[in-house]
Structures are given as structure tokens and as C-alpha cells.
Amino acid sequence: MLPHFFSESMKGSKVSHKSLKANVSSCLRLASRSLLAVSVLFSVAACATSKPVQSKEGEAFSYAWLKGHARQLATEPYQSHQGELPASLKGLDWDDYQQLHFNKEAALWRDQKSEFRAELFHLGLGFDTPIHMNTLENGKSTPIPYSSSSFDYGKSKVDGDQLPKDLGFAGFRMQFATDWQRDIVAFLGASYFRAVGSEMQYGLSARGLAVDTALPKPEEFPTFTHFWLEKPIPGSDVVTVYALMDSPSVSGAYRFDMQPGEPFKMKVDSAIYPRKAIERLGVAPMTSMYMIGENDRRTNYDWRAEIHDSDGLAMQTGNGEWIWRPLGNPKNLRFNAYSDENPKGFGLLQRDRHFDHYQDDGVFYEKRPSLWIEPIGDWGKGSVQLVEIPTLDETFDNIVAFWNPAKPIQAGQELLYSYNMYWGSQPPIQSNRARVVDTFTGIGGVIGKKRDYYSKRFVVDFAGGSLAMLGKETEVNAVITTSDGKIEIESARPLRSIDGYRAMFDLVPPSGESKPINLRVYLEANGQPLTETWQYQWTSPEEGDRELHNAGHLK
């Protein structure tokens, strides 16, 4: 009951449909590519809108009012407006929908002294939930009416003059004064959004909220049903957007203060009001893609050595420990929860930023932004949860990560979460200890000797921190722990090519069992840790699939 997701580069051309594994018709998300090959995401079916807010021109607006409205909304029956579109828009095929473009001359704040411009997305195809857009100036809200004159319909055969005046929109995107042609942020579909750092490259996505991800029932996708775009102060590099969220299980109020740059910073304030008990709530959720990497080549039929938007989950725990968990593309769905209290930060990162590792000059995976979440205030007890879904194609986003509070979620609560989001090539803070830079896996054993039993080789490279300063006489040890099986042939030795160290070991899995095994590794000297902690989960093959790959000449 999990959705497959997809990703697309600003400069690439990956476009696909995707579906819930057990209910294809319930929640399609399609890529939308603009005139500039910019795409964003959406979900439908379980992602419908709420009872409309009847905004009037000049009506007073504040975040406090929005929170009050969301709280009241949670006490009322959920109302869906999904599919309320004219037949001419419902019947669009993919190519027709690509013809619908917002006229740049109609962009918000275009003729004003603003560092930002905003453009709107048209409804149609799978984008069939009308979204209400408003501008905000001096605390006064003004609805943005739909107008066919604001759109170019190209060769789509859509007659804009025949569309209703109250049609609504699908979402919005923004540009910044440094480049009026390329997007810096886009909100489109359900509560999905994404942004770019200085490399101006889209990659992974974020959501306002996740509900019941990776459970044996359909996932619910809350929707941003209304937006208020506040007119930026002249000369300011900060723009503020407010959003109302709604779904069958929850309503919510959101404020986004966004500042482009490297990294692109968003301060998020959220107030969440459950309509009913929620089994698994995902706060600050992120969605990404991992198909092939140095540590996981299950789908090794592609000519490129690596294909991923993110290569690891990074965490700074409440007690200050730094953890790096490489991502994978498992054979079966994999779920992990990392317990913590008041986490200092977590994120899906793209650490490998070398073009030659990907060799993809169309979608530029080495430029995909990382996303770091920095909680503000105490979040209490809970866990960072990671979902890895099998995928055979890079157009499916198969990675989800979020914070899950430990306390049960009940109807009538007010849940307040504030956090900073940083989109860019590097997270804003990093450990002063050495970091994991590579993870490799393969068959274990000793080269040139016949293997009498199966083992898995793990190679973890660390660089940075104080490793380059270590003297030749300093004894460095790899501290390795495993939840099952036996560790052998372990070593830690200098790796001069990266001014770092390489930890290497074999894991012999239990005989006759095939189950997940959790591994931890860090380097230490004189009893003191030198590196962050590498964590990994590996599932051993079935007994009959444990090939030894012995060459014929070995005796």
C-alpha cells in the first residue's frame, strides 16, 4: 500500500506515472514538466481538498487565524473536491497537458520592486483537485481568480474561454532575481514541494506531512488546499507562504519563510490537528530515489555505475552522535526506525558529487541537492524512520524518511512542529569527525583461495576530521558490531588517495537463515572515536542462493 515515487531533474527528461502497489487507481502521481523542463510532483485520490475558505478581497489574515481555522476544520467532517474539473481537462492526455503553460508576463510581482516572481500551475490530467490561491499584503488577503488569459494552451485543444471563472489552480512555483527563467521552489500536488540550492538542480522532494507510510493499508496524502503568497518586501531575499492542509485524518496550518541561496533555507512552522487517531505520523517527510550505487547493485543492468538522487540518511542524535546510513534498493520493502530524543538534525543527502561516478550528462545526479532538517525546540521522544521500496527504474522515488513522534496521535490534539530545512550541496552543519565517503560490498573470502563457505565483504572508507593528522605509530581500530552472524578478516588501514582510512571486514551470516542483519562501524584510536558511525542493514541470501563463485583452478 505504499506509493512509488519518481524524480526529475530541472535539466533532465525523466517523466513517469506511478501507483500505489496495492491500489493503482487510488493515488497516481505524475511528473509535470514546464516550458523549462522543470517538474514537480503530485498525488491524487487520497489527496483531495477541503471545504473552501471563502476569502474576500481585503480580508484580514494572520497565521493565528489560519491555525484557528485549521483547528475548527478538524472538528468537521472531511469534504473532498477531487475530480471537480470540466471534461475538457479530465480528458487530457500526457502530451496535451504538457502544452499548458503559465504566461510569464502574468507572473505575480513582475512589475514591482521584488526579488521574487510567482507562476501558477494549471489543473488537468491527474491534477484534478482545485487549489485556492491568494495574495497577501499588509495583513490583507486577496483571492487570485482563474483567468484563461494567464495561460498558453498551445496545441492542447483546450479552449480557455470555455473554462469556468472559479476553476482554481494546481499549485505554484517561484523564480528569484538571479535567474528569472529557472525555478527555485515549486509546490504542486498533495503537500509535495521541492527547492534548489546554488546548482539550480531539482532532486528529492519534501512533504508537509506523511500519514500511515509503510503500513499494511493505503497511505494517506494530506493536501495543501489553500495558499497565501505574501508580497515580498522590496529588496528582501525572503518570501513567506502560508498553506492550509486537509485530509480525511488531519488538518493543519503551515508557514514557510524561504530564503534562496546555498543552501536554500526554509523555516517551517506547522500546527497539526488530527481528526482521528493516526497510527504512524510522519513529520518533515522527505522523498527520494535510490536505484544503483557502490554498495547496492541489485539492478545492475544499466550502463551507469550509479543512479540515485540521495545516497544516504544522515542523523545527528539528541546526544550528539553522528550516524551515516547508506541507502539501498532492497529486494523486498525495508523499514527501519532509529529511536532518539530531541534530535538535532537528520536528512537525505547526496554526498557523492563526482560526475565520473554517474556519467549522466542528461540529469546530472551529482548536482542533486541534499536536504537537511534542523528541529527547532524539543521534539521529545520518537524515531527517524526510513522506508526503502524496491524499484527497477529510476523514475520511481522509492525512499522515504521522516520523524515519527513516540506519543500516540489522537483526535483533538494540537501538534506544533517548527524546523529549518536546508537544500543544497552540503548540509549547514557537519560532524568535526571523519565522515563516510564510500561504501562497497561484494563476495567475502581471501583472493586466490577457495571459498568453503559464504560470506559478505563490506568496505567503508572514512575521510576528513583528524584522520590526515594521524602519525604512523597511531594504532587505529575498527569497532564493528553486528546483530547476527560472525565478523572475520577485519582491518583498518590508511587510504592515502583520500587522506583517510578504510575499514574492511567479512560477515558470515547464520546458516539456514535469511533475515536482516544490522551492522555498525566506527574508527577509534586511544579509546576515542575518530569518525561518525556507519550503520547498515543487510539481508543474507537464502541458503540455496549463496554462491561461492570459486574459479575452477582453485583447490
Coordinates of C-alpha atoms in Angstrom, one line a residue:
M1 CA 0.0 0.0 0.0
L2 CA 3.0 2.3 -0.5
P3 CA 3.3 4.7 -3.4
H4 CA 6.2 4.6 -5.8
F5 CA 7.6 8.0 -6.3
F6 CA 9.6 9.5 -9.1
S7 CA 12.1 12.3 -9.6
E8 CA 13.1 14.5 -12.4
S9 CA 16.0 17.0 -13.0
M10 CA 15.5 20.6 -14.0
K11 CA 17.7 19.7 -17.0
G12 CA 16.6 16.1 -17.5
S13 CA 13.7 14.4 -19.1
K14 CA 12.6 11.7 -16.7
V15 CA 8.8 11.5 -16.7
S16 CA 6.6 8.7 -15.5
H17 CA 3.4 7.5 -13.9
K18 CA 3.5 5.7 -10.6
S19 CA 1.0 4.0 -8.4
L20 CA 0.2 2.5 -5.1
K21 CA 1.4 -1.1 -5.0
A22 CA -2.0 -2.5 -4.0
N23 CA -4.3 0.2 -5.4
V24 CA -3.2 1.7 -8.7
S25 CA -6.3 3.8 -9.1
S26 CA -6.2 5.3 -5.6
C27 CA -3.2 7.6 -5.8
L28 CA -1.4 8.4 -9.1
R29 CA 1.4 10.9 -9.1
L30 CA 2.6 12.2 -12.4
A31 CA 5.5 14.4 -13.3
S32 CA 4.8 17.8 -14.7
R33 CA 7.4 19.3 -16.9
S34 CA 7.3 23.0 -17.7
L35 CA 8.5 25.0 -20.6
L36 CA 11.9 25.0 -19.0
A37 CA 11.9 21.2 -18.2
V38 CA 11.1 21.9 -14.6
S39 CA 9.0 19.2 -13.0
V40 CA 7.3 18.7 -9.6
L41 CA 5.1 16.1 -8.0
F42 CA 1.5 15.4 -7.1
S43 CA -0.7 12.8 -5.6
V44 CA -4.5 12.4 -6.2
A45 CA -7.4 10.3 -5.0
A46 CA -6.4 10.1 -1.3
C47 CA -5.3 13.7 -1.8
A48 CA -8.4 15.8 -2.1
T49 CA -9.3 19.3 -1.0
S50 CA -11.2 20.6 2.0
K51 CA -14.2 22.8 2.5
P52 CA -13.1 26.0 0.6
V53 CA -12.1 29.1 2.6
Q54 CA -14.3 31.9 1.1
S55 CA -11.6 34.6 1.0
K56 CA -12.7 38.1 0.1
E57 CA -10.6 40.9 -1.2
G58 CA -9.1 42.9 1.7
E59 CA -10.0 40.3 4.3
A60 CA -7.7 40.3 7.3
F61 CA -5.3 37.4 7.5
S62 CA -2.8 36.1 10.1
Y63 CA -1.1 32.8 10.9
A64 CA -3.0 32.8 14.2
W65 CA -6.3 32.9 12.2
L66 CA -5.1 30.2 9.9
K67 CA -4.3 27.9 12.9
G68 CA -7.7 28.6 14.4
H69 CA -9.4 27.8 11.1
A70 CA -7.4 24.5 10.7
R71 CA -8.3 23.6 14.3
Q72 CA -12.0 24.2 13.6
L73 CA -11.8 22.3 10.3
A74 CA -10.6 19.2 12.2
T75 CA -13.9 19.1 14.1
E76 CA -15.9 19.0 10.9
P77 CA -16.4 16.1 8.5
Y78 CA -13.8 15.9 5.8
Q79 CA -15.1 17.1 2.4
S80 CA -13.5 16.1 -0.9
H81 CA -13.5 18.1 -4.1
Q82 CA -11.2 15.8 -6.0
G83 CA -12.2 15.5 -9.7
E84 CA -14.3 18.7 -9.9
L85 CA -13.0 19.6 -13.3
P86 CA -14.5 20.2 -16.7
A87 CA -14.5 17.2 -19.1
S88 CA -12.1 19.0 -21.4
L89 CA -9.4 19.0 -18.7
K90 CA -10.1 15.5 -17.4
G91 CA -9.7 14.1 -20.8
L92 CA -6.2 15.5 -21.5
D93 CA -3.5 13.0 -22.2
W94 CA 0.1 13.5 -21.1
D95 CA 1.2 15.3 -24.2
D96 CA -1.8 17.7 -24.1
Y97 CA -1.1 18.6 -20.5
Q98 CA 2.5 19.5 -21.3
Q99 CA 1.1 22.2 -23.6
L100 CA -0.4 24.2 -20.7
H101 CA 1.9 26.9 -19.6
F102 CA 1.6 30.0 -17.4
N103 CA 2.3 33.2 -19.2
K104 CA 5.4 34.7 -17.7
E105 CA 4.1 38.2 -18.3
A106 CA 1.3 37.5 -15.8
A107 CA 3.7 36.4 -13.0
L108 CA 3.0 37.8 -9.6
W109 CA 5.1 40.8 -8.6
R110 CA 6.6 41.0 -12.1
D111 CA 6.2 44.8 -12.4
Q112 CA 7.1 45.5 -8.8
K113 CA 10.3 46.0 -6.9
S114 CA 10.5 42.4 -5.9
E115 CA 13.3 39.8 -5.8
F116 CA 10.7 37.1 -6.5
R117 CA 8.1 36.2 -9.1
A118 CA 5.5 33.5 -8.8
E119 CA 3.7 31.5 -11.5
L120 CA 0.8 29.2 -11.2
F121 CA 0.2 25.6 -12.4
H122 CA -2.9 24.7 -14.4
L123 CA -5.3 22.0 -13.5
G124 CA -5.8 18.9 -15.7
L125 CA -5.0 15.3 -16.3
G126 CA -4.2 13.9 -12.8
F127 CA -4.1 17.3 -11.3
D128 CA -7.8 17.3 -10.7
T129 CA -8.2 18.8 -7.2
P130 CA -8.8 22.6 -7.4
I131 CA -6.4 24.6 -5.2
H132 CA -7.3 28.1 -4.0
M133 CA -4.6 30.7 -4.3
N134 CA -4.4 34.1 -2.6
T135 CA -2.0 37.0 -2.4
L136 CA -1.3 38.7 0.9
E137 CA -0.2 42.3 1.5
N138 CA -0.2 44.3 4.8
G139 CA -2.1 41.6 6.5
K140 CA -4.9 41.6 3.9
S141 CA -5.8 38.6 1.7
T142 CA -6.9 38.8 -1.9
P143 CA -8.0 35.8 -3.9
I144 CA -6.3 35.1 -7.2
P145 CA -9.1 34.5 -9.7
Y146 CA -8.5 32.0 -12.5
S147 CA -8.1 33.7 -15.9
S148 CA -7.5 31.9 -19.2
S149 CA -5.5 35.0 -20.3
S150 CA -2.8 34.0 -17.8
F151 CA -2.2 30.7 -19.6
D152 CA -1.0 29.5 -23.0
Y153 CA -2.8 26.3 -24.1
G154 CA -0.5 25.5 -27.0
K155 CA -1.7 22.6 -29.1
S156 CA -3.7 21.0 -26.3
K157 CA -7.2 21.6 -27.9
V158 CA -8.3 23.2 -24.6
D159 CA -10.5 26.3 -25.1
G160 CA -9.6 28.5 -22.2
D161 CA -12.6 30.8 -22.8
Q162 CA -14.9 27.9 -22.1
L163 CA -13.4 27.1 -18.7
P164 CA -15.2 28.4 -15.5
K165 CA -14.1 31.6 -13.8
D166 CA -13.7 29.8 -10.5
L167 CA -11.7 26.9 -11.8
G168 CA -8.8 27.2 -9.4
F169 CA -5.2 26.1 -9.8
A170 CA -2.9 23.1 -9.2
G171 CA -0.1 24.8 -7.4
F172 CA 2.7 27.4 -7.9
R173 CA 6.4 27.9 -8.4
M174 CA 8.8 30.8 -7.9
Q175 CA 11.8 32.4 -9.5
F176 CA 14.5 34.6 -7.9
A177 CA 16.1 37.8 -9.3
T178 CA 19.4 35.9 -10.1
D179 CA 17.6 34.0 -12.8
W180 CA 14.1 34.7 -13.9
Q181 CA 14.0 31.6 -16.2
R182 CA 14.7 28.8 -13.7
D183 CA 12.6 27.9 -10.6
I184 CA 14.0 28.0 -7.1
V185 CA 10.9 26.3 -5.5
A186 CA 7.7 24.6 -6.5
F187 CA 4.6 23.4 -4.6
L188 CA 2.5 21.0 -6.7
G189 CA 0.2 18.1 -5.7
A190 CA -0.8 16.9 -2.2
S191 CA 1.7 18.5 0.2
Y192 CA 4.7 18.0 -2.1
F193 CA 7.3 20.7 -2.7
R194 CA 11.0 21.0 -3.5
A195 CA 13.7 23.6 -3.9
V196 CA 17.2 24.1 -5.3
G197 CA 20.5 25.3 -4.0
S198 CA 23.1 27.3 -6.0
E199 CA 23.4 24.5 -8.5
M200 CA 19.8 25.2 -9.6
Q201 CA 19.1 21.4 -9.8
Y202 CA 15.9 19.8 -8.6
G203 CA 16.2 16.4 -6.9
L204 CA 14.5 14.9 -3.9
S205 CA 11.1 16.3 -2.6
A206 CA 9.6 17.2 0.7
R207 CA 6.1 17.0 2.0
G208 CA 4.1 18.8 4.6
L209 CA 3.1 15.6 6.4
A210 CA 3.0 11.8 5.9
V211 CA 0.2 9.6 7.2
D212 CA 0.5 5.9 7.6
T213 CA 3.5 5.3 5.4
A214 CA 4.8 1.7 5.2
L215 CA 1.8 0.1 6.9
P216 CA -0.4 -2.7 5.5
K217 CA -3.1 -0.3 4.4
P218 CA -3.2 2.6 1.9
E219 CA -1.1 5.6 2.7
E220 CA -2.9 8.9 3.1
F221 CA -1.6 12.0 1.4
P222 CA -2.8 15.3 3.1
T223 CA -3.2 18.1 0.6
F224 CA -2.3 21.8 0.7
T225 CA -5.7 23.0 -0.3
H226 CA -5.2 26.8 0.0
F227 CA -2.1 29.0 -0.3
W228 CA -1.4 32.6 0.7
L229 CA 1.6 34.2 -1.1
E230 CA 2.8 37.2 0.8
K231 CA 4.2 40.1 -1.2
P232 CA 7.9 40.3 -0.5
I233 CA 9.4 43.4 0.9
P234 CA 11.2 45.3 -1.8
G235 CA 14.9 44.3 -1.9
S236 CA 14.3 41.4 0.6
D237 CA 15.6 37.9 -0.2
V238 CA 13.0 36.3 2.0
V239 CA 9.5 35.3 0.8
T240 CA 6.7 33.9 3.0
V241 CA 4.0 31.5 2.0
Y242 CA 1.1 30.2 4.2
A243 CA -0.8 27.0 3.5
L244 CA -3.9 25.2 4.8
M245 CA -3.7 21.4 4.8
D246 CA -6.6 18.9 4.9
S247 CA -7.2 15.2 4.6
P248 CA -9.5 12.5 6.0
S249 CA -7.3 12.2 9.1
V250 CA -5.8 15.6 9.7
S251 CA -5.9 19.3 9.1
G252 CA -3.1 21.8 9.5
A253 CA -1.7 25.3 9.2
Y254 CA 1.8 25.9 7.7
R255 CA 4.1 28.9 7.4
F256 CA 7.1 28.8 5.1
D257 CA 9.8 31.6 5.3
M258 CA 12.0 30.9 2.3
Q259 CA 15.5 32.4 1.5
P260 CA 17.2 31.3 -1.7
G261 CA 21.0 30.7 -1.7
E262 CA 23.5 28.0 -0.9
P263 CA 21.9 26.4 0.9
F264 CA 18.3 27.4 0.2
K265 CA 16.8 27.8 3.6
M266 CA 13.1 27.3 4.7
K267 CA 11.9 27.9 8.2
V268 CA 8.7 25.9 8.6
D269 CA 6.1 26.4 11.3
S270 CA 3.3 23.9 11.4
A271 CA 0.2 23.3 13.5
I272 CA -1.3 19.9 13.1
Y273 CA -4.9 18.9 14.2
P274 CA -5.8 15.2 13.9
R275 CA -9.4 14.4 13.1
K276 CA -8.9 10.9 14.4
A277 CA -6.2 8.6 15.8
I278 CA -3.2 8.2 13.4
E279 CA -1.1 5.1 13.6
R280 CA 2.0 6.5 12.0
L281 CA 2.5 10.2 11.6
G282 CA 5.5 11.4 9.6
V283 CA 6.8 14.9 10.4
A284 CA 9.1 16.7 8.0
P285 CA 8.9 13.9 5.5
M286 CA 11.4 13.6 2.5
T287 CA 11.0 11.5 -0.6
S288 CA 14.0 10.5 -2.8
M289 CA 15.2 7.8 -5.3
Y290 CA 18.0 5.2 -5.0
M291 CA 18.4 2.6 -7.7
I292 CA 22.1 1.7 -8.1
G293 CA 25.2 2.7 -6.0
E294 CA 28.6 1.5 -4.9
N295 CA 27.0 -0.6 -2.1
D296 CA 24.0 -1.9 -3.9
R297 CA 24.0 -3.1 -7.5
R298 CA 20.9 -5.4 -7.4
T299 CA 19.7 -3.7 -10.6
N300 CA 23.0 -3.8 -12.3
Y301 CA 21.8 -3.9 -15.9
D302 CA 22.2 -0.2 -16.6
W303 CA 25.4 1.1 -18.1
R304 CA 25.8 3.8 -15.5
A305 CA 27.6 2.8 -12.3
E306 CA 25.4 4.9 -10.0
I307 CA 21.8 6.1 -10.2
H308 CA 20.4 8.0 -7.2
D309 CA 19.1 11.3 -6.0
S310 CA 20.4 10.6 -2.5
D311 CA 22.9 8.1 -1.3
G312 CA 22.4 8.1 2.5
L313 CA 20.4 9.1 5.5
A314 CA 22.4 11.3 7.9
M315 CA 21.4 11.8 11.6
Q316 CA 22.7 13.9 14.4
T317 CA 21.1 12.4 17.5
G318 CA 20.0 14.2 20.6
N319 CA 23.1 13.0 22.4
G320 CA 25.4 14.4 19.7
E321 CA 26.2 11.1 17.8
W322 CA 26.6 11.5 14.0
I323 CA 25.3 8.5 12.0
W324 CA 25.5 7.7 8.3
R325 CA 23.1 5.1 6.9
P326 CA 23.8 4.3 3.2
L327 CA 20.6 3.8 1.2
G328 CA 19.8 0.7 -0.8
N329 CA 17.4 -0.8 -3.3
P330 CA 16.3 -3.9 -1.5
K331 CA 14.6 -7.0 -3.0
N332 CA 11.7 -6.5 -0.5
L333 CA 10.4 -3.4 1.2
R334 CA 12.6 -2.5 4.1
F335 CA 11.6 -0.4 7.1
N336 CA 13.9 0.9 9.9
A337 CA 13.3 3.2 12.9
Y338 CA 16.1 4.9 14.7
S339 CA 15.0 5.8 18.2
D340 CA 16.0 9.2 19.5
E341 CA 15.0 12.1 21.8
N342 CA 15.1 15.7 20.7
P343 CA 17.1 15.0 17.5
K344 CA 19.5 17.7 16.5
G345 CA 19.1 17.0 12.8
F346 CA 18.5 14.5 10.0
G347 CA 18.4 14.4 6.2
L348 CA 18.7 12.6 3.0
L349 CA 22.0 13.6 1.4
Q350 CA 23.7 13.3 -1.9
R351 CA 27.3 13.0 -0.7
D352 CA 28.8 11.6 -3.9
R353 CA 29.2 14.7 -6.1
H354 CA 31.6 13.4 -8.8
F355 CA 30.3 13.3 -12.3
D356 CA 32.5 10.4 -13.3
H357 CA 30.7 8.2 -10.8
Y358 CA 27.4 8.7 -12.6
Q359 CA 28.4 9.6 -16.2
D360 CA 24.9 11.0 -16.8
D361 CA 25.1 14.2 -18.8
G362 CA 21.3 14.5 -19.0
V363 CA 20.0 14.5 -15.5
F364 CA 23.2 15.3 -13.5
Y365 CA 22.8 13.2 -10.4
E366 CA 26.0 14.7 -8.9
K367 CA 24.2 18.0 -8.7
R368 CA 21.1 16.8 -6.9
P369 CA 20.5 18.8 -3.7
S370 CA 20.7 17.3 -0.2
L371 CA 18.0 18.2 2.3
W372 CA 18.8 18.6 6.0
I373 CA 16.1 19.0 8.7
E374 CA 17.0 21.0 11.8
P375 CA 14.4 20.7 14.5
I376 CA 13.6 23.9 16.4
G377 CA 12.8 23.3 20.1
D378 CA 12.3 20.0 21.8
W379 CA 10.6 17.3 19.7
G380 CA 10.6 14.8 22.5
K381 CA 10.9 11.0 22.1
G382 CA 10.4 9.3 18.8
S383 CA 12.4 8.0 15.9
V384 CA 13.8 8.9 12.5
Q385 CA 12.1 6.3 10.2
L386 CA 13.4 5.2 6.9
V387 CA 11.5 3.3 4.2
E388 CA 13.3 1.7 1.2
I389 CA 11.0 0.4 -1.5
P390 CA 12.2 -2.0 -4.3
T391 CA 12.4 -0.3 -7.7
L392 CA 13.6 -1.4 -11.1
D393 CA 13.5 2.0 -12.7
E394 CA 15.0 5.4 -11.8
T395 CA 11.7 7.2 -12.5
F396 CA 10.2 5.9 -9.2
D397 CA 11.0 7.6 -5.9
N398 CA 11.5 4.7 -3.6
I399 CA 13.0 6.3 -0.4
V400 CA 11.0 8.0 2.4
A401 CA 12.4 9.4 5.6
F402 CA 10.6 11.3 8.4
W403 CA 10.3 11.9 12.2
N404 CA 7.7 9.8 14.0
P405 CA 6.8 11.0 17.5
A406 CA 6.6 8.3 20.1
K407 CA 3.4 9.6 21.8
P408 CA 0.2 8.2 20.2
I409 CA -1.6 10.6 17.9
Q410 CA -5.2 11.2 19.0
A411 CA -8.1 13.3 17.7
G412 CA -8.4 16.8 19.1
Q413 CA -4.7 17.3 19.8
E414 CA -2.7 20.3 18.7
L415 CA 0.8 19.3 17.5
L416 CA 3.2 22.1 16.9
Y417 CA 6.4 21.5 15.0
S418 CA 9.0 24.1 13.8
Y419 CA 12.1 23.3 11.8
N420 CA 14.6 24.6 9.4
M421 CA 15.1 23.0 6.0
Y422 CA 18.4 23.4 4.1
W423 CA 18.5 22.4 0.4
G424 CA 22.0 22.4 -1.2
S425 CA 25.1 20.6 -2.0
Q426 CA 26.2 20.3 1.7
P427 CA 24.2 20.4 5.0
P428 CA 24.8 23.5 7.0
I429 CA 26.5 21.6 9.9
Q430 CA 28.6 18.6 9.8
S431 CA 30.5 16.4 12.3
N432 CA 34.0 17.5 13.1
R433 CA 34.9 13.8 13.0
A434 CA 35.7 11.9 9.8
R435 CA 32.8 11.1 7.5
V436 CA 31.9 8.0 5.5
V437 CA 32.7 8.8 1.8
D438 CA 32.2 5.4 0.2
T439 CA 30.6 2.0 1.0
F440 CA 31.4 -1.0 -1.1
T441 CA 30.0 -4.6 -0.9
G442 CA 30.9 -7.9 -2.5
I443 CA 31.8 -11.5 -2.0
G444 CA 33.9 -12.2 1.0
G445 CA 36.9 -14.5 1.4
V446 CA 40.6 -14.4 0.5
I447 CA 41.6 -13.7 -3.1
G448 CA 43.3 -16.7 -4.6
K449 CA 41.9 -19.2 -2.0
K450 CA 38.9 -21.4 -2.5
R451 CA 35.9 -20.4 -0.5
D452 CA 34.4 -23.2 1.6
Y453 CA 31.5 -21.1 2.9
Y454 CA 29.6 -17.9 2.1
S455 CA 30.5 -14.5 3.5
K456 CA 29.8 -10.9 2.5
R457 CA 32.6 -8.3 2.2
F458 CA 32.0 -4.7 3.5
V459 CA 34.3 -1.9 2.8
V460 CA 33.8 1.5 4.4
D461 CA 36.0 4.5 3.6
F462 CA 36.3 7.4 6.0
A463 CA 37.9 10.8 5.3
G464 CA 38.2 14.2 6.9
G465 CA 38.3 15.1 10.6
S466 CA 41.6 14.3 12.2
L467 CA 42.5 11.3 10.0
A468 CA 45.0 13.1 7.9
M469 CA 46.9 14.2 11.1
L470 CA 47.4 10.7 12.5
G471 CA 51.0 9.7 13.0
K472 CA 52.4 6.4 11.6
E473 CA 52.6 5.0 15.1
T474 CA 49.0 5.7 15.9
E475 CA 47.0 2.5 16.2
V476 CA 43.6 2.8 14.6
N477 CA 41.0 0.2 15.2
A478 CA 37.7 -0.5 13.5
V479 CA 34.9 -1.0 16.1
I480 CA 32.5 -3.4 14.4
T481 CA 29.2 -4.8 15.8
T482 CA 26.6 -7.0 14.3
S483 CA 23.2 -8.1 15.3
D484 CA 23.8 -11.6 14.0
G485 CA 26.4 -13.7 12.2
K486 CA 30.2 -13.7 12.6
I487 CA 32.7 -11.0 11.8
E488 CA 36.0 -12.0 10.3
I489 CA 39.0 -10.7 8.3
E490 CA 38.6 -7.3 9.8
S491 CA 41.1 -4.5 9.2
A492 CA 41.6 -0.7 9.4
R493 CA 44.3 0.8 7.3
P494 CA 45.3 4.2 5.8
L495 CA 43.9 5.1 2.4
R496 CA 46.3 7.7 1.1
S497 CA 44.2 8.6 -2.0
I498 CA 41.6 10.3 0.2
D499 CA 43.8 11.1 3.2
G500 CA 41.6 8.8 5.1
Y501 CA 41.2 5.2 6.4
R502 CA 39.5 2.1 5.1
A503 CA 37.6 -0.3 7.3
M504 CA 37.1 -3.7 5.8
F505 CA 35.5 -6.9 7.2
D506 CA 33.6 -10.0 6.2
L507 CA 30.2 -11.1 7.6
V508 CA 29.4 -14.8 7.8
P509 CA 25.6 -15.0 8.1
P510 CA 23.9 -17.6 10.2
S511 CA 23.4 -21.0 8.5
G512 CA 20.0 -21.7 7.1
E513 CA 18.6 -18.2 7.8
S514 CA 17.8 -15.3 5.6
K515 CA 16.9 -12.2 7.7
P516 CA 18.0 -8.6 8.1
I517 CA 21.3 -8.1 9.9
N518 CA 22.2 -4.7 11.4
L519 CA 25.8 -3.6 11.3
R520 CA 27.7 -0.7 13.0
V521 CA 31.2 0.5 12.4
Y522 CA 33.4 3.4 13.5
L523 CA 37.1 4.0 13.8
E524 CA 38.8 4.8 17.1
A525 CA 42.3 5.5 18.4
N526 CA 43.4 5.5 22.1
G527 CA 39.9 4.7 23.1
Q528 CA 38.4 7.8 21.4
P529 CA 36.2 7.8 18.3
L530 CA 37.7 9.3 15.2
T531 CA 34.7 9.0 12.8
E532 CA 30.9 9.2 12.6
T533 CA 29.1 5.9 13.0
W534 CA 28.3 3.9 9.8
Q535 CA 25.1 1.9 10.2
Y536 CA 23.9 -0.6 7.6
Q537 CA 21.2 -3.3 7.2
W538 CA 21.9 -6.3 5.0
T539 CA 19.7 -9.3 4.3
S540 CA 21.6 -12.5 3.6
P541 CA 20.6 -14.6 0.6
E542 CA 18.6 -17.8 1.1
E543 CA 20.9 -20.8 1.8
G544 CA 20.4 -22.2 -1.8
D545 CA 21.4 -18.8 -3.3
R546 CA 24.7 -18.4 -1.5
E547 CA 27.0 -18.8 -4.5
L548 CA 30.7 -19.1 -3.7
H549 CA 31.9 -18.0 -7.1
N550 CA 35.1 -20.2 -7.0
A551 CA 37.3 -20.3 -10.0
G552 CA 37.9 -23.7 -11.5
H553 CA 41.7 -23.7 -10.8
L554 CA 41.3 -23.1 -7.0
K555 CA 41.8 -26.2 -4.9

